[in-house]
PDB file of C-alpha atoms in Angstrom:
ATOM      1  CA  VAL A  12      14.783  37.518 -76.341  1.00 75.00           C
ATOM      2  CA  GLU A  13      14.019  35.462 -73.241  1.00 78.00           C
ATOM      3  CA  ARG A  14      17.345  36.298 -71.589  1.00 76.00           C
ATOM      4  CA  GLY A  15      16.925  40.013 -72.298  1.00 75.00           C
ATOM      5  CA  SER A  16      13.324  39.960 -71.119  1.00 82.00           C
ATOM      6  CA  ASN A  17      14.327  38.233 -67.882  1.00 86.00           C
ATOM      7  CA  LEU A  18      16.982  40.867 -67.187  1.00 88.00           C
ATOM      8  CA  LEU A  19      14.480  43.666 -67.857  1.00 89.00           C
ATOM      9  CA  ARG A  20      11.905  41.931 -65.621  1.00 90.00           C
ATOM     10  CA  HIS A  21      14.498  41.843 -62.851  1.00 91.00           C
ATOM     11  CA  TRP A  22      15.214  45.570 -63.250  1.00 91.00           C
ATOM     12  CA  LEU A  23      11.516  46.471 -63.432  1.00 93.00           C
ATOM     13  CA  ARG A  24      10.810  44.479 -60.252  1.00 93.00           C
ATOM     14  CA  GLN A  25      13.682  46.275 -58.496  1.00 95.00           C
ATOM     15  CA  ASP A  26      12.261  49.658 -59.497  1.00 94.00           C
ATOM     16  CA  PRO A  27       8.463  49.337 -59.841  1.00 87.00           C
ATOM     17  CA  GLY A  28       8.171  53.037 -60.704  1.00 91.00           C
ATOM     18  CA  ALA A  29      10.397  52.702 -63.758  1.00 92.00           C
ATOM     19  CA  ARG A  30       8.484  53.333 -66.944  1.00 93.00           C
ATOM     20  CA  PHE A  31      11.114  53.090 -69.688  1.00 92.00           C
ATOM     21  CA  VAL A  32      13.687  50.457 -70.615  1.00 92.00           C
ATOM     22  CA  SER A  33      16.035  51.109 -73.520  1.00 90.00           C
ATOM     23  CA  LEU A  34      17.135  48.798 -76.277  1.00 88.00           C
ATOM     24  CA  ILE A  35      19.388  50.488 -78.811  1.00 87.00           C
ATOM     25  CA  ALA A  36      21.965  49.582 -81.447  1.00 84.00           C
ATOM     26  CA  ASN A  37      25.660  50.140 -80.811  1.00 77.00           C
ATOM     27  CA  ASP A  38      26.567  53.819 -80.999  1.00 76.00           C
ATOM     28  CA  GLY A  39      29.740  53.092 -82.923  1.00 72.00           C
ATOM     29  CA  GLY A  40      28.308  50.753 -85.542  1.00 69.00           C
ATOM     30  CA  GLY A  41      29.127  47.070 -85.699  1.00 79.00           C
ATOM     31  CA  PHE A  42      25.760  45.820 -86.905  1.00 85.00           C
ATOM     32  CA  CYS A  43      24.848  42.158 -86.806  1.00 86.00           C
ATOM     33  CA  SER A  44      24.648  40.380 -90.148  1.00 89.00           C
ATOM     34  CA  CYS A  45      23.824  36.887 -88.889  1.00 93.00           C
ATOM     35  CA  GLU A  46      21.446  34.544 -90.751  1.00 95.00           C
ATOM     36  CA  LEU A  47      18.471  36.397 -89.181  1.00 93.00           C
ATOM     37  CA  CYS A  48      19.591  40.044 -89.021  1.00 93.00           C
ATOM     38  CA  GLY A  49      21.335  40.220 -92.399  1.00 95.00           C
ATOM     39  CA  PRO A  50      18.350  39.169 -94.532  1.00 96.00           C
ATOM     40  CA  LEU A  51      15.949  41.177 -92.352  1.00 96.00           C
ATOM     41  CA  THR A  52      18.056  44.310 -92.848  1.00 95.00           C
ATOM     42  CA  GLU A  53      18.076  43.712 -96.615  1.00 96.00           C
ATOM     43  CA  TYR A  54      14.344  42.963 -96.794  1.00 97.00           C
ATOM     44  CA  GLU A  55      13.378  46.019 -94.737  1.00 97.00           C
ATOM     45  CA  ARG A  56      16.157  48.157 -96.324  1.00 96.00           C
ATOM     46  CA  SER A  57      17.005  49.511 -92.894  1.00 95.00           C
ATOM     47  CA  ARG A  58      19.507  48.789 -90.140  1.00 93.00           C
ATOM     48  CA  ALA A  59      16.724  49.739 -87.724  1.00 94.00           C
ATOM     49  CA  ALA A  60      14.734  46.632 -88.659  1.00 96.00           C
ATOM     50  CA  PRO A  61      16.510  44.021 -86.474  1.00 95.00           C
ATOM     51  CA  VAL A  62      16.566  46.416 -83.516  1.00 94.00           C
ATOM     52  CA  LEU A  63      12.864  47.232 -83.909  1.00 96.00           C
ATOM     53  CA  HIS A  64      11.910  43.564 -84.313  1.00 95.00           C
ATOM     54  CA  LEU A  65      13.820  42.732 -81.115  1.00 94.00           C
ATOM     55  CA  ALA A  66      12.248  45.691 -79.269  1.00 95.00           C
ATOM     56  CA  ASN A  67       8.799  44.494 -80.370  1.00 96.00           C
ATOM     57  CA  GLN A  68       9.485  40.935 -79.186  1.00 95.00           C
ATOM     58  CA  ILE A  69      10.699  42.119 -75.798  1.00 94.00           C
ATOM     59  CA  ALA A  70       7.768  44.553 -75.494  1.00 95.00           C
ATOM     60  CA  ASP A  71       5.357  41.699 -76.255  1.00 96.00           C
ATOM     61  CA  ASN A  72       7.112  39.547 -73.662  1.00 94.00           C
ATOM     62  CA  LEU A  73       6.873  42.238 -70.941  1.00 94.00           C
ATOM     63  CA  LYS A  74       3.399  43.630 -71.656  1.00 94.00           C
ATOM     64  CA  GLU A  75       1.326  41.270 -69.513  1.00 94.00           C
ATOM     65  CA  ASP A  76       3.405  41.584 -66.332  1.00 94.00           C
ATOM     66  CA  PHE A  77       4.474  45.216 -66.818  1.00 95.00           C
ATOM     67  CA  PRO A  78       1.697  47.010 -68.734  1.00 94.00           C
ATOM     68  CA  HIS A  79       3.153  50.407 -67.748  1.00 94.00           C
ATOM     69  CA  ALA A  80       6.611  49.648 -69.207  1.00 95.00           C
ATOM     70  CA  ILE A  81       7.691  51.190 -72.490  1.00 95.00           C
ATOM     71  CA  VAL A  82      10.572  49.716 -74.488  1.00 95.00           C
ATOM     72  CA  ASP A  83      12.425  52.605 -76.036  1.00 94.00           C
ATOM     73  CA  THR A  84      14.765  52.434 -79.006  1.00 95.00           C
ATOM     74  CA  LEU A  85      16.664  54.952 -81.115  1.00 93.00           C
ATOM     75  CA  ALA A  86      16.360  55.973 -84.739  1.00 94.00           C
ATOM     76  CA  TYR A  87      19.909  57.307 -84.784  1.00 90.00           C
ATOM     77  CA  SER A  88      22.499  57.699 -87.544  1.00 86.00           C
ATOM     78  CA  PRO A  89      22.510  54.345 -89.423  1.00 88.00           C
ATOM     79  CA  THR A  90      19.212  53.304 -87.786  1.00 91.00           C
ATOM     80  CA  CYS A  91      17.517  56.587 -88.780  1.00 91.00           C
ATOM     81  CA  PRO A  92      15.996  55.262 -92.017  1.00 93.00           C
ATOM     82  CA  PRO A  93      12.818  53.446 -90.951  1.00 96.00           C
ATOM     83  CA  PRO A  94      12.057  49.870 -91.961  1.00 97.00           C
ATOM     84  CA  ARG A  95       9.695  49.465 -94.901  1.00 96.00           C
ATOM     85  CA  PHE A  96       7.188  47.209 -93.137  1.00 97.00           C
ATOM     86  CA  ALA A  97       7.902  46.794 -89.414  1.00 96.00           C
ATOM     87  CA  ARG A  98       5.996  49.008 -87.011  1.00 96.00           C
ATOM     88  CA  PRO A  99       6.625  49.568 -83.317  1.00 97.00           C
ATOM     89  CA  ARG A 100       4.154  48.016 -80.877  1.00 96.00           C
ATOM     90  CA  ASP A 101       2.004  50.301 -78.736  1.00 95.00           C
ATOM     91  CA  ASN A 102       4.458  49.829 -75.876  1.00 96.00           C
ATOM     92  CA  VAL A 103       7.532  50.653 -77.981  1.00 96.00           C
ATOM     93  CA  MET A 104       8.708  54.240 -78.249  1.00 95.00           C
ATOM     94  CA  VAL A 105      11.072  55.416 -80.963  1.00 96.00           C
ATOM     95  CA  ARG A 106      13.421  58.295 -80.109  1.00 95.00           C
ATOM     96  CA  PHE A 107      14.382  59.995 -83.338  1.00 95.00           C
ATOM     97  CA  ALA A 108      17.877  61.510 -83.027  1.00 93.00           C
ATOM     98  CA  THR A 109      19.181  64.394 -85.134  1.00 88.00           C
ATOM     99  CA  PRO A 110      23.002  64.476 -84.861  1.00 84.00           C
ATOM    100  CA  GLN A 111      23.513  65.014 -88.603  1.00 82.00           C
ATOM    101  CA  ALA A 112      20.976  67.841 -88.908  1.00 84.00           C
ATOM    102  CA  CYS A 113      22.017  71.133 -90.425  1.00 81.00           C
ATOM    103  CA  ARG A 114      21.597  73.789 -87.741  1.00 81.00           C
ATOM    104  CA  ALA A 115      21.716  76.725 -90.127  1.00 83.00           C
ATOM    105  CA  HIS A 116      18.190  75.953 -91.348  1.00 86.00           C
ATOM    106  CA  PRO A 117      15.054  74.293 -89.968  1.00 90.00           C
ATOM    107  CA  LEU A 118      15.045  70.508 -90.385  1.00 90.00           C
ATOM    108  CA  ASP A 119      12.226  70.634 -92.938  1.00 90.00           C
ATOM    109  CA  THR A 120      14.266  72.905 -95.254  1.00 88.00           C
ATOM    110  CA  ASP A 121      15.949  71.253 -98.222  1.00 82.00           C
ATOM    111  CA  CYS A 122      19.322  72.945 -97.876  1.00 82.00           C
ATOM    112  CA  GLY A 123      21.044  69.983 -99.526  1.00 77.00           C
ATOM    113  CA  ASP A 124      22.658  68.897 -96.270  1.00 72.00           C
ATOM    114  CA  SER A 125      20.203  67.078 -93.989  1.00 73.00           C
ATOM    115  CA  TRP A 126      16.930  67.077 -95.945  1.00 75.00           C
ATOM    116  CA  HIS A 127      16.739  63.272 -95.589  1.00 87.00           C
ATOM    117  CA  LEU A 128      16.190  63.569 -91.816  1.00 91.00           C
ATOM    118  CA  ALA A 129      12.824  65.300 -92.298  1.00 92.00           C
ATOM    119  CA  LYS A 130      11.833  62.564 -94.753  1.00 93.00           C
ATOM    120  CA  PHE A 131      12.843  59.851 -92.271  1.00 94.00           C
ATOM    121  CA  LEU A 132      10.998  61.558 -89.395  1.00 95.00           C
ATOM    122  CA  ARG A 133       7.809  61.818 -91.490  1.00 95.00           C
ATOM    123  CA  SER A 134       8.039  58.127 -92.313  1.00 95.00           C
ATOM    124  CA  TRP A 135       8.632  57.089 -88.691  1.00 96.00           C
ATOM    125  CA  ALA A 136       5.715  59.307 -87.615  1.00 95.00           C
ATOM    126  CA  LYS A 137       3.348  57.309 -89.838  1.00 95.00           C
ATOM    127  CA  LYS A 138       4.436  54.094 -88.106  1.00 94.00           C
ATOM    128  CA  CYS A 139       4.843  55.101 -84.477  1.00 92.00           C
ATOM    129  CA  PRO A 140       2.126  55.273 -81.835  1.00 82.00           C
ATOM    130  CA  GLN A 141       4.553  57.384 -79.805  1.00 85.00           C
ATOM    131  CA  MET A 142       7.747  59.072 -80.772  1.00 94.00           C
ATOM    132  CA  TYR A 143      10.203  61.354 -79.030  1.00 95.00           C
ATOM    133  CA  VAL A 144      13.038  63.422 -80.476  1.00 96.00           C
ATOM    134  CA  TRP A 145      16.590  63.615 -79.197  1.00 93.00           C
ATOM    135  CA  ASP A 146      17.559  66.933 -80.721  1.00 91.00           C
ATOM    136  CA  TYR A 147      21.187  67.996 -80.852  1.00 86.00           C
ATOM    137  CA  VAL A 148      21.453  71.761 -80.421  1.00 82.00           C
ATOM    138  CA  VAL A 149      25.202  71.904 -79.998  1.00 80.00           C
ATOM    139  CA  ASN A 150      28.382  72.344 -81.987  1.00 78.00           C
ATOM    140  CA  PHE A 151      30.320  69.188 -81.120  1.00 78.00           C
ATOM    141  CA  THR A 152      33.513  70.444 -82.764  1.00 82.00           C
ATOM    142  CA  ASN A 153      33.740  73.516 -80.513  1.00 83.00           C
ATOM    143  CA  PHE A 154      31.650  73.591 -77.343  1.00 81.00           C
ATOM    144  CA  LEU A 155      32.795  77.118 -76.416  1.00 82.00           C
ATOM    145  CA  GLN A 156      31.977  78.765 -79.732  1.00 81.00           C
ATOM    146  CA  PRO A 157      28.615  80.560 -79.883  1.00 77.00           C
ATOM    147  CA  PHE A 158      26.045  78.468 -81.709  1.00 77.00           C
ATOM    148  CA  PRO A 159      23.271  80.731 -83.022  1.00 79.00           C
ATOM    149  CA  ASN A 160      20.533  78.217 -83.798  1.00 84.00           C
ATOM    150  CA  PHE A 161      17.453  79.764 -82.170  1.00 84.00           C
ATOM    151  CA  HIS A 162      16.036  80.663 -85.590  1.00 88.00           C
ATOM    152  CA  ALA A 163      15.884  76.925 -86.440  1.00 89.00           C
ATOM    153  CA  MET A 164      14.726  75.594 -83.053  1.00 90.00           C
ATOM    154  CA  GLN A 165      11.172  76.983 -83.116  1.00 92.00           C
ATOM    155  CA  PRO A 166      10.326  75.728 -86.632  1.00 94.00           C
ATOM    156  CA  ASN A 167      11.878  72.363 -85.738  1.00 93.00           C
ATOM    157  CA  ILE A 168       9.724  72.041 -82.625  1.00 93.00           C
ATOM    158  CA  GLN A 169       6.629  72.922 -84.658  1.00 95.00           C
ATOM    159  CA  PHE A 170       7.637  70.346 -87.280  1.00 95.00           C
ATOM    160  CA  TYR A 171       8.065  67.690 -84.578  1.00 94.00           C
ATOM    161  CA  LEU A 172       4.670  68.426 -83.068  1.00 94.00           C
ATOM    162  CA  GLN A 173       3.039  68.118 -86.496  1.00 94.00           C
ATOM    163  CA  HIS A 174       4.525  64.630 -86.855  1.00 93.00           C
ATOM    164  CA  ASN A 175       3.403  62.640 -83.823  1.00 87.00           C
ATOM    165  CA  VAL A 176       6.274  63.665 -81.514  1.00 95.00           C
ATOM    166  CA  ARG A 177       5.254  63.576 -77.841  1.00 93.00           C
ATOM    167  CA  GLY A 178       8.463  64.762 -76.254  1.00 94.00           C
ATOM    168  CA  ILE A 179      11.727  66.498 -77.097  1.00 94.00           C
ATOM    169  CA  MET A 180      15.072  66.329 -75.334  1.00 92.00           C
ATOM    170  CA  ASN A 181      17.537  68.987 -76.463  1.00 87.00           C
ATOM    171  CA  GLN A 182      21.184  68.065 -75.955  1.00 87.00           C
ATOM    172  CA  GLY A 183      23.355  71.163 -75.710  1.00 81.00           C
ATOM    173  CA  SER A 184      26.682  71.993 -74.159  1.00 74.00           C
ATOM    174  CA  SER A 185      26.793  72.685 -70.458  1.00 63.00           C
TER     175      SER A 185
END
């Protein structure tokens, strides 16, 4: 924690206008199961737990010297299910990512495909003082194919706003 905090302090001093620093799990998996992370993951029943605990520790460490700084972390794929007990600090922001969402229906529709994402988002919303969404509005298997998802985007945005989401970033093809 101290080493990570020192590196973030260095970066924040170099760019005093910076507001966010990110701390996220590996995108390709490879989760730690050491004597601390393994039992914590089991106890919290979530791979997000060790990442959130670390984000909270770093946020606590930075808060006095950098009260404007927000430590941001992802609820993404295996870290999407929220921990049972841990809650983000006031200066920790969770970005809820939706790569597995069904785009044929709004997120809050139980189509049998991605219904669990709405459940996870509701649970995170109860824990988070601030939450953003990283919404995937793209067909990753064929970027050139039309992707008619406008009928789901508006209800999804309304759903996000009803659940403590303060910002949305839509990732589409360019």
